[in-house]
């Protein structure tokens, strides 16, 4: 999306994803934060909205990172397609678009995560050539953990 006017549609897709991932109350980001972070002079993220005649039906939320070993990386934070639109090729089309963006920007990697229980997604990703990296473990500090660590 190239306009802050897309933020309400992005918010709706984020909420749909949260419900799908069984975390409907976990969304803390606000429309104003999304607007400032995605549509200012230095965007922190990019978003592809999937549109149908009835409106947005999914999204791909991504940003660029850097690998010390490889260089530029496209990181897909979230891909969500509403259930009514799944199985129609939208996921493959979005992933191919993102792969082209990665290639066009000189990225050496295209990286994302999937929840371990989301076997339909994992199976799909493997069919398009993605490798599951079982030797890696995800680590994270939430805002409270950051504050505790700084204060320690």
PDB file of C-alpha atoms in Angstrom:
ATOM      1  CA  UNK A   1       0.000   0.000   0.000  1.00  0.00           C
ATOM      2  CA  UNK A   2       1.295   3.428  -0.850  1.00  0.00           C
ATOM      3  CA  UNK A   3      -1.096   5.595   1.122  1.00  0.00           C
ATOM      4  CA  UNK A   4      -1.938   6.119   4.775  1.00  0.00           C
ATOM      5  CA  UNK A   5      -5.578   5.862   3.658  1.00  0.00           C
ATOM      6  CA  UNK A   6      -4.952   2.091   3.583  1.00  0.00           C
ATOM      7  CA  UNK A   7      -4.343   1.931   7.335  1.00  0.00           C
ATOM      8  CA  UNK A   8      -7.939   0.983   8.289  1.00  0.00           C
ATOM      9  CA  UNK A   9      -7.824  -1.929   5.826  1.00  0.00           C
ATOM     10  CA  UNK A  10      -4.405  -2.967   7.180  1.00  0.00           C
ATOM     11  CA  UNK A  11      -5.749  -2.820  10.755  1.00  0.00           C
ATOM     12  CA  UNK A  12      -8.716  -5.007   9.763  1.00  0.00           C
ATOM     13  CA  UNK A  13      -6.373  -7.622   8.272  1.00  0.00           C
ATOM     14  CA  UNK A  14      -4.132  -7.546  11.352  1.00  0.00           C
ATOM     15  CA  UNK A  15      -7.181  -8.189  13.518  1.00  0.00           C
ATOM     16  CA  UNK A  16      -8.281 -11.028  11.220  1.00  0.00           C
ATOM     17  CA  UNK A  17      -4.833 -12.580  11.532  1.00  0.00           C
ATOM     18  CA  UNK A  18      -4.946 -12.258  15.323  1.00  0.00           C
ATOM     19  CA  UNK A  19      -8.266 -14.100  15.416  1.00  0.00           C
ATOM     20  CA  UNK A  20      -6.917 -16.826  13.098  1.00  0.00           C
ATOM     21  CA  UNK A  21      -3.838 -17.222  15.320  1.00  0.00           C
ATOM     22  CA  UNK A  22      -6.094 -17.542  18.392  1.00  0.00           C
ATOM     23  CA  UNK A  23      -4.836 -14.242  19.867  1.00  0.00           C
ATOM     24  CA  UNK A  24      -7.760 -11.842  19.249  1.00  0.00           C
ATOM     25  CA  UNK A  25      -6.778  -9.533  22.129  1.00  0.00           C
ATOM     26  CA  UNK A  26      -3.044  -9.438  21.372  1.00  0.00           C
ATOM     27  CA  UNK A  27      -3.050  -6.548  18.880  1.00  0.00           C
ATOM     28  CA  UNK A  28      -1.630  -3.470  20.593  1.00  0.00           C
ATOM     29  CA  UNK A  29      -0.535  -1.437  17.580  1.00  0.00           C
ATOM     30  CA  UNK A  30      -2.823   1.477  16.728  1.00  0.00           C
ATOM     31  CA  UNK A  31      -3.820   3.005  13.416  1.00  0.00           C
ATOM     32  CA  UNK A  32      -1.876   6.154  14.242  1.00  0.00           C
ATOM     33  CA  UNK A  33       1.308   4.160  14.940  1.00  0.00           C
ATOM     34  CA  UNK A  34       0.858   2.174  11.719  1.00  0.00           C
ATOM     35  CA  UNK A  35       0.344   5.398   9.806  1.00  0.00           C
ATOM     36  CA  UNK A  36       3.432   7.077  11.262  1.00  0.00           C
ATOM     37  CA  UNK A  37       5.657   4.009  10.961  1.00  0.00           C
ATOM     38  CA  UNK A  38       4.606   2.949   7.486  1.00  0.00           C
ATOM     39  CA  UNK A  39       3.968   6.162   5.615  1.00  0.00           C
ATOM     40  CA  UNK A  40       6.559   8.642   6.856  1.00  0.00           C
ATOM     41  CA  UNK A  41       9.847   9.623   5.272  1.00  0.00           C
ATOM     42  CA  UNK A  42      11.580   6.429   6.507  1.00  0.00           C
ATOM     43  CA  UNK A  43       9.028   3.577   6.478  1.00  0.00           C
ATOM     44  CA  UNK A  44       9.588   0.838   9.048  1.00  0.00           C
ATOM     45  CA  UNK A  45       7.424  -1.593   7.061  1.00  0.00           C
ATOM     46  CA  UNK A  46       5.688  -2.173   3.747  1.00  0.00           C
ATOM     47  CA  UNK A  47       2.340  -3.803   3.129  1.00  0.00           C
ATOM     48  CA  UNK A  48       0.705  -5.464   0.144  1.00  0.00           C
ATOM     49  CA  UNK A  49      -3.067  -5.478   0.491  1.00  0.00           C
ATOM     50  CA  UNK A  50      -4.944  -8.209  -1.371  1.00  0.00           C
ATOM     51  CA  UNK A  51      -8.093  -6.704  -2.775  1.00  0.00           C
ATOM     52  CA  UNK A  52     -11.264  -8.235  -4.157  1.00  0.00           C
ATOM     53  CA  UNK A  53     -14.388  -6.420  -5.343  1.00  0.00           C
ATOM     54  CA  UNK A  54     -15.716  -6.516  -1.772  1.00  0.00           C
ATOM     55  CA  UNK A  55     -12.547  -4.931  -0.323  1.00  0.00           C
ATOM     56  CA  UNK A  56      -9.319  -6.123   1.289  1.00  0.00           C
ATOM     57  CA  UNK A  57      -9.165  -9.895   1.715  1.00  0.00           C
ATOM     58  CA  UNK A  58      -5.616 -10.297   3.000  1.00  0.00           C
ATOM     59  CA  UNK A  59      -2.211  -8.737   3.368  1.00  0.00           C
ATOM     60  CA  UNK A  60       1.529  -9.300   3.360  1.00  0.00           C
ATOM     61  CA  UNK A  61       3.392  -7.190   5.919  1.00  0.00           C
ATOM     62  CA  UNK A  62       7.155  -7.026   5.373  1.00  0.00           C
ATOM     63  CA  UNK A  63      10.342  -5.040   5.887  1.00  0.00           C
ATOM     64  CA  UNK A  64      14.009  -5.194   5.019  1.00  0.00           C
ATOM     65  CA  UNK A  65      16.698  -6.491   7.342  1.00  0.00           C
ATOM     66  CA  UNK A  66      20.365  -7.302   6.981  1.00  0.00           C
ATOM     67  CA  UNK A  67      22.288 -10.544   7.380  1.00  0.00           C
ATOM     68  CA  UNK A  68      25.901 -10.321   8.509  1.00  0.00           C
ATOM     69  CA  UNK A  69      26.661 -13.305   6.282  1.00  0.00           C
ATOM     70  CA  UNK A  70      24.523 -12.616   3.244  1.00  0.00           C
ATOM     71  CA  UNK A  71      23.598  -8.923   3.117  1.00  0.00           C
ATOM     72  CA  UNK A  72      20.084  -7.689   2.318  1.00  0.00           C
ATOM     73  CA  UNK A  73      17.092  -9.702   3.498  1.00  0.00           C
ATOM     74  CA  UNK A  74      13.362  -9.341   2.897  1.00  0.00           C
ATOM     75  CA  UNK A  75      11.581 -10.350   6.102  1.00  0.00           C
ATOM     76  CA  UNK A  76       7.905 -11.269   5.832  1.00  0.00           C
ATOM     77  CA  UNK A  77       6.386 -10.466   9.217  1.00  0.00           C
ATOM     78  CA  UNK A  78       2.894 -11.684   8.386  1.00  0.00           C
ATOM     79  CA  UNK A  79       0.918 -13.140   5.512  1.00  0.00           C
ATOM     80  CA  UNK A  80      -2.809 -13.472   5.996  1.00  0.00           C
ATOM     81  CA  UNK A  81      -5.499 -14.394   3.511  1.00  0.00           C
ATOM     82  CA  UNK A  82      -9.111 -14.537   4.620  1.00  0.00           C
ATOM     83  CA  UNK A  83     -10.484 -18.056   4.708  1.00  0.00           C
ATOM     84  CA  UNK A  84     -12.949 -17.422   1.876  1.00  0.00           C
ATOM     85  CA  UNK A  85     -10.036 -16.557  -0.429  1.00  0.00           C
ATOM     86  CA  UNK A  86      -7.689 -19.425   0.427  1.00  0.00           C
ATOM     87  CA  UNK A  87      -6.965 -22.107  -2.134  1.00  0.00           C
ATOM     88  CA  UNK A  88      -7.430 -19.765  -5.084  1.00  0.00           C
ATOM     89  CA  UNK A  89      -3.771 -18.982  -5.751  1.00  0.00           C
ATOM     90  CA  UNK A  90      -3.558 -15.699  -3.837  1.00  0.00           C
ATOM     91  CA  UNK A  91      -0.911 -16.984  -1.421  1.00  0.00           C
ATOM     92  CA  UNK A  92       1.343 -18.202  -4.204  1.00  0.00           C
ATOM     93  CA  UNK A  93       0.868 -14.951  -6.128  1.00  0.00           C
ATOM     94  CA  UNK A  94       1.756 -12.845  -3.085  1.00  0.00           C
ATOM     95  CA  UNK A  95       4.799 -14.953  -2.255  1.00  0.00           C
ATOM     96  CA  UNK A  96       5.978 -14.736  -5.863  1.00  0.00           C
ATOM     97  CA  UNK A  97       5.487 -10.951  -5.804  1.00  0.00           C
ATOM     98  CA  UNK A  98       7.522 -10.714  -2.600  1.00  0.00           C
ATOM     99  CA  UNK A  99      10.243 -12.936  -4.088  1.00  0.00           C
ATOM    100  CA  UNK A 100      10.407 -10.558  -7.061  1.00  0.00           C
ATOM    101  CA  UNK A 101      10.618  -7.562  -4.695  1.00  0.00           C
ATOM    102  CA  UNK A 102      13.431  -9.299  -2.811  1.00  0.00           C
ATOM    103  CA  UNK A 103      15.301 -10.074  -6.020  1.00  0.00           C
ATOM    104  CA  UNK A 104      14.769  -6.564  -7.364  1.00  0.00           C
ATOM    105  CA  UNK A 105      16.152  -5.036  -4.157  1.00  0.00           C
ATOM    106  CA  UNK A 106      19.236  -7.238  -4.180  1.00  0.00           C
ATOM    107  CA  UNK A 107      18.144  -9.419  -1.266  1.00  0.00           C
ATOM    108  CA  UNK A 108      20.005 -12.672  -0.749  1.00  0.00           C
ATOM    109  CA  UNK A 109      17.328 -14.105   1.527  1.00  0.00           C
ATOM    110  CA  UNK A 110      13.555 -14.084   1.853  1.00  0.00           C
ATOM    111  CA  UNK A 111      12.698 -15.083   5.421  1.00  0.00           C
ATOM    112  CA  UNK A 112       9.549 -15.664   7.484  1.00  0.00           C
ATOM    113  CA  UNK A 113       8.145 -17.747  10.318  1.00  0.00           C
ATOM    114  CA  UNK A 114       5.071 -19.915  10.753  1.00  0.00           C
ATOM    115  CA  UNK A 115       3.408 -21.149  13.906  1.00  0.00           C
ATOM    116  CA  UNK A 116       4.229 -24.806  14.505  1.00  0.00           C
ATOM    117  CA  UNK A 117       0.529 -25.766  14.588  1.00  0.00           C
ATOM    118  CA  UNK A 118      -0.182 -24.076  11.232  1.00  0.00           C
ATOM    119  CA  UNK A 119       0.543 -27.149   9.134  1.00  0.00           C
ATOM    120  CA  UNK A 120      -1.459 -25.914   6.111  1.00  0.00           C
ATOM    121  CA  UNK A 121       0.843 -22.876   5.909  1.00  0.00           C
ATOM    122  CA  UNK A 122       4.008 -24.902   6.476  1.00  0.00           C
ATOM    123  CA  UNK A 123       2.968 -27.424   3.828  1.00  0.00           C
ATOM    124  CA  UNK A 124       2.221 -24.594   1.388  1.00  0.00           C
ATOM    125  CA  UNK A 125       5.569 -22.890   2.049  1.00  0.00           C
ATOM    126  CA  UNK A 126       7.414 -26.144   1.443  1.00  0.00           C
ATOM    127  CA  UNK A 127       5.605 -26.627  -1.888  1.00  0.00           C
ATOM    128  CA  UNK A 128       6.947 -23.276  -3.097  1.00  0.00           C
ATOM    129  CA  UNK A 129      10.507 -24.227  -2.144  1.00  0.00           C
ATOM    130  CA  UNK A 130      10.931 -22.856   1.389  1.00  0.00           C
ATOM    131  CA  UNK A 131      13.033 -24.809   3.887  1.00  0.00           C
ATOM    132  CA  UNK A 132      11.974 -25.276   7.510  1.00  0.00           C
ATOM    133  CA  UNK A 133      15.000 -24.412   9.667  1.00  0.00           C
ATOM    134  CA  UNK A 134      14.473 -26.750  12.611  1.00  0.00           C
ATOM    135  CA  UNK A 135      17.917 -26.039  14.054  1.00  0.00           C
ATOM    136  CA  UNK A 136      16.996 -22.406  14.822  1.00  0.00           C
ATOM    137  CA  UNK A 137      15.075 -21.305  17.922  1.00  0.00           C
ATOM    138  CA  UNK A 138      13.208 -18.002  18.085  1.00  0.00           C
ATOM    139  CA  UNK A 139      13.969 -15.687  20.987  1.00  0.00           C
ATOM    140  CA  UNK A 140      12.156 -12.519  21.978  1.00  0.00           C
ATOM    141  CA  UNK A 141      11.943  -9.848  24.670  1.00  0.00           C
ATOM    142  CA  UNK A 142       8.642  -8.038  25.028  1.00  0.00           C
ATOM    143  CA  UNK A 143       8.486  -4.406  26.157  1.00  0.00           C
ATOM    144  CA  UNK A 144       8.346  -5.404  29.829  1.00  0.00           C
ATOM    145  CA  UNK A 145      11.334  -7.705  29.377  1.00  0.00           C
ATOM    146  CA  UNK A 146      13.302  -4.942  27.676  1.00  0.00           C
ATOM    147  CA  UNK A 147      12.575  -2.589  30.575  1.00  0.00           C
ATOM    148  CA  UNK A 148      13.548  -5.223  33.175  1.00  0.00           C
ATOM    149  CA  UNK A 149      16.763  -6.012  31.333  1.00  0.00           C
ATOM    150  CA  UNK A 150      17.766  -2.348  31.029  1.00  0.00           C
ATOM    151  CA  UNK A 151      17.053  -1.789  34.707  1.00  0.00           C
ATOM    152  CA  UNK A 152      19.052  -4.838  35.813  1.00  0.00           C
TER     153      UNK A 152
END
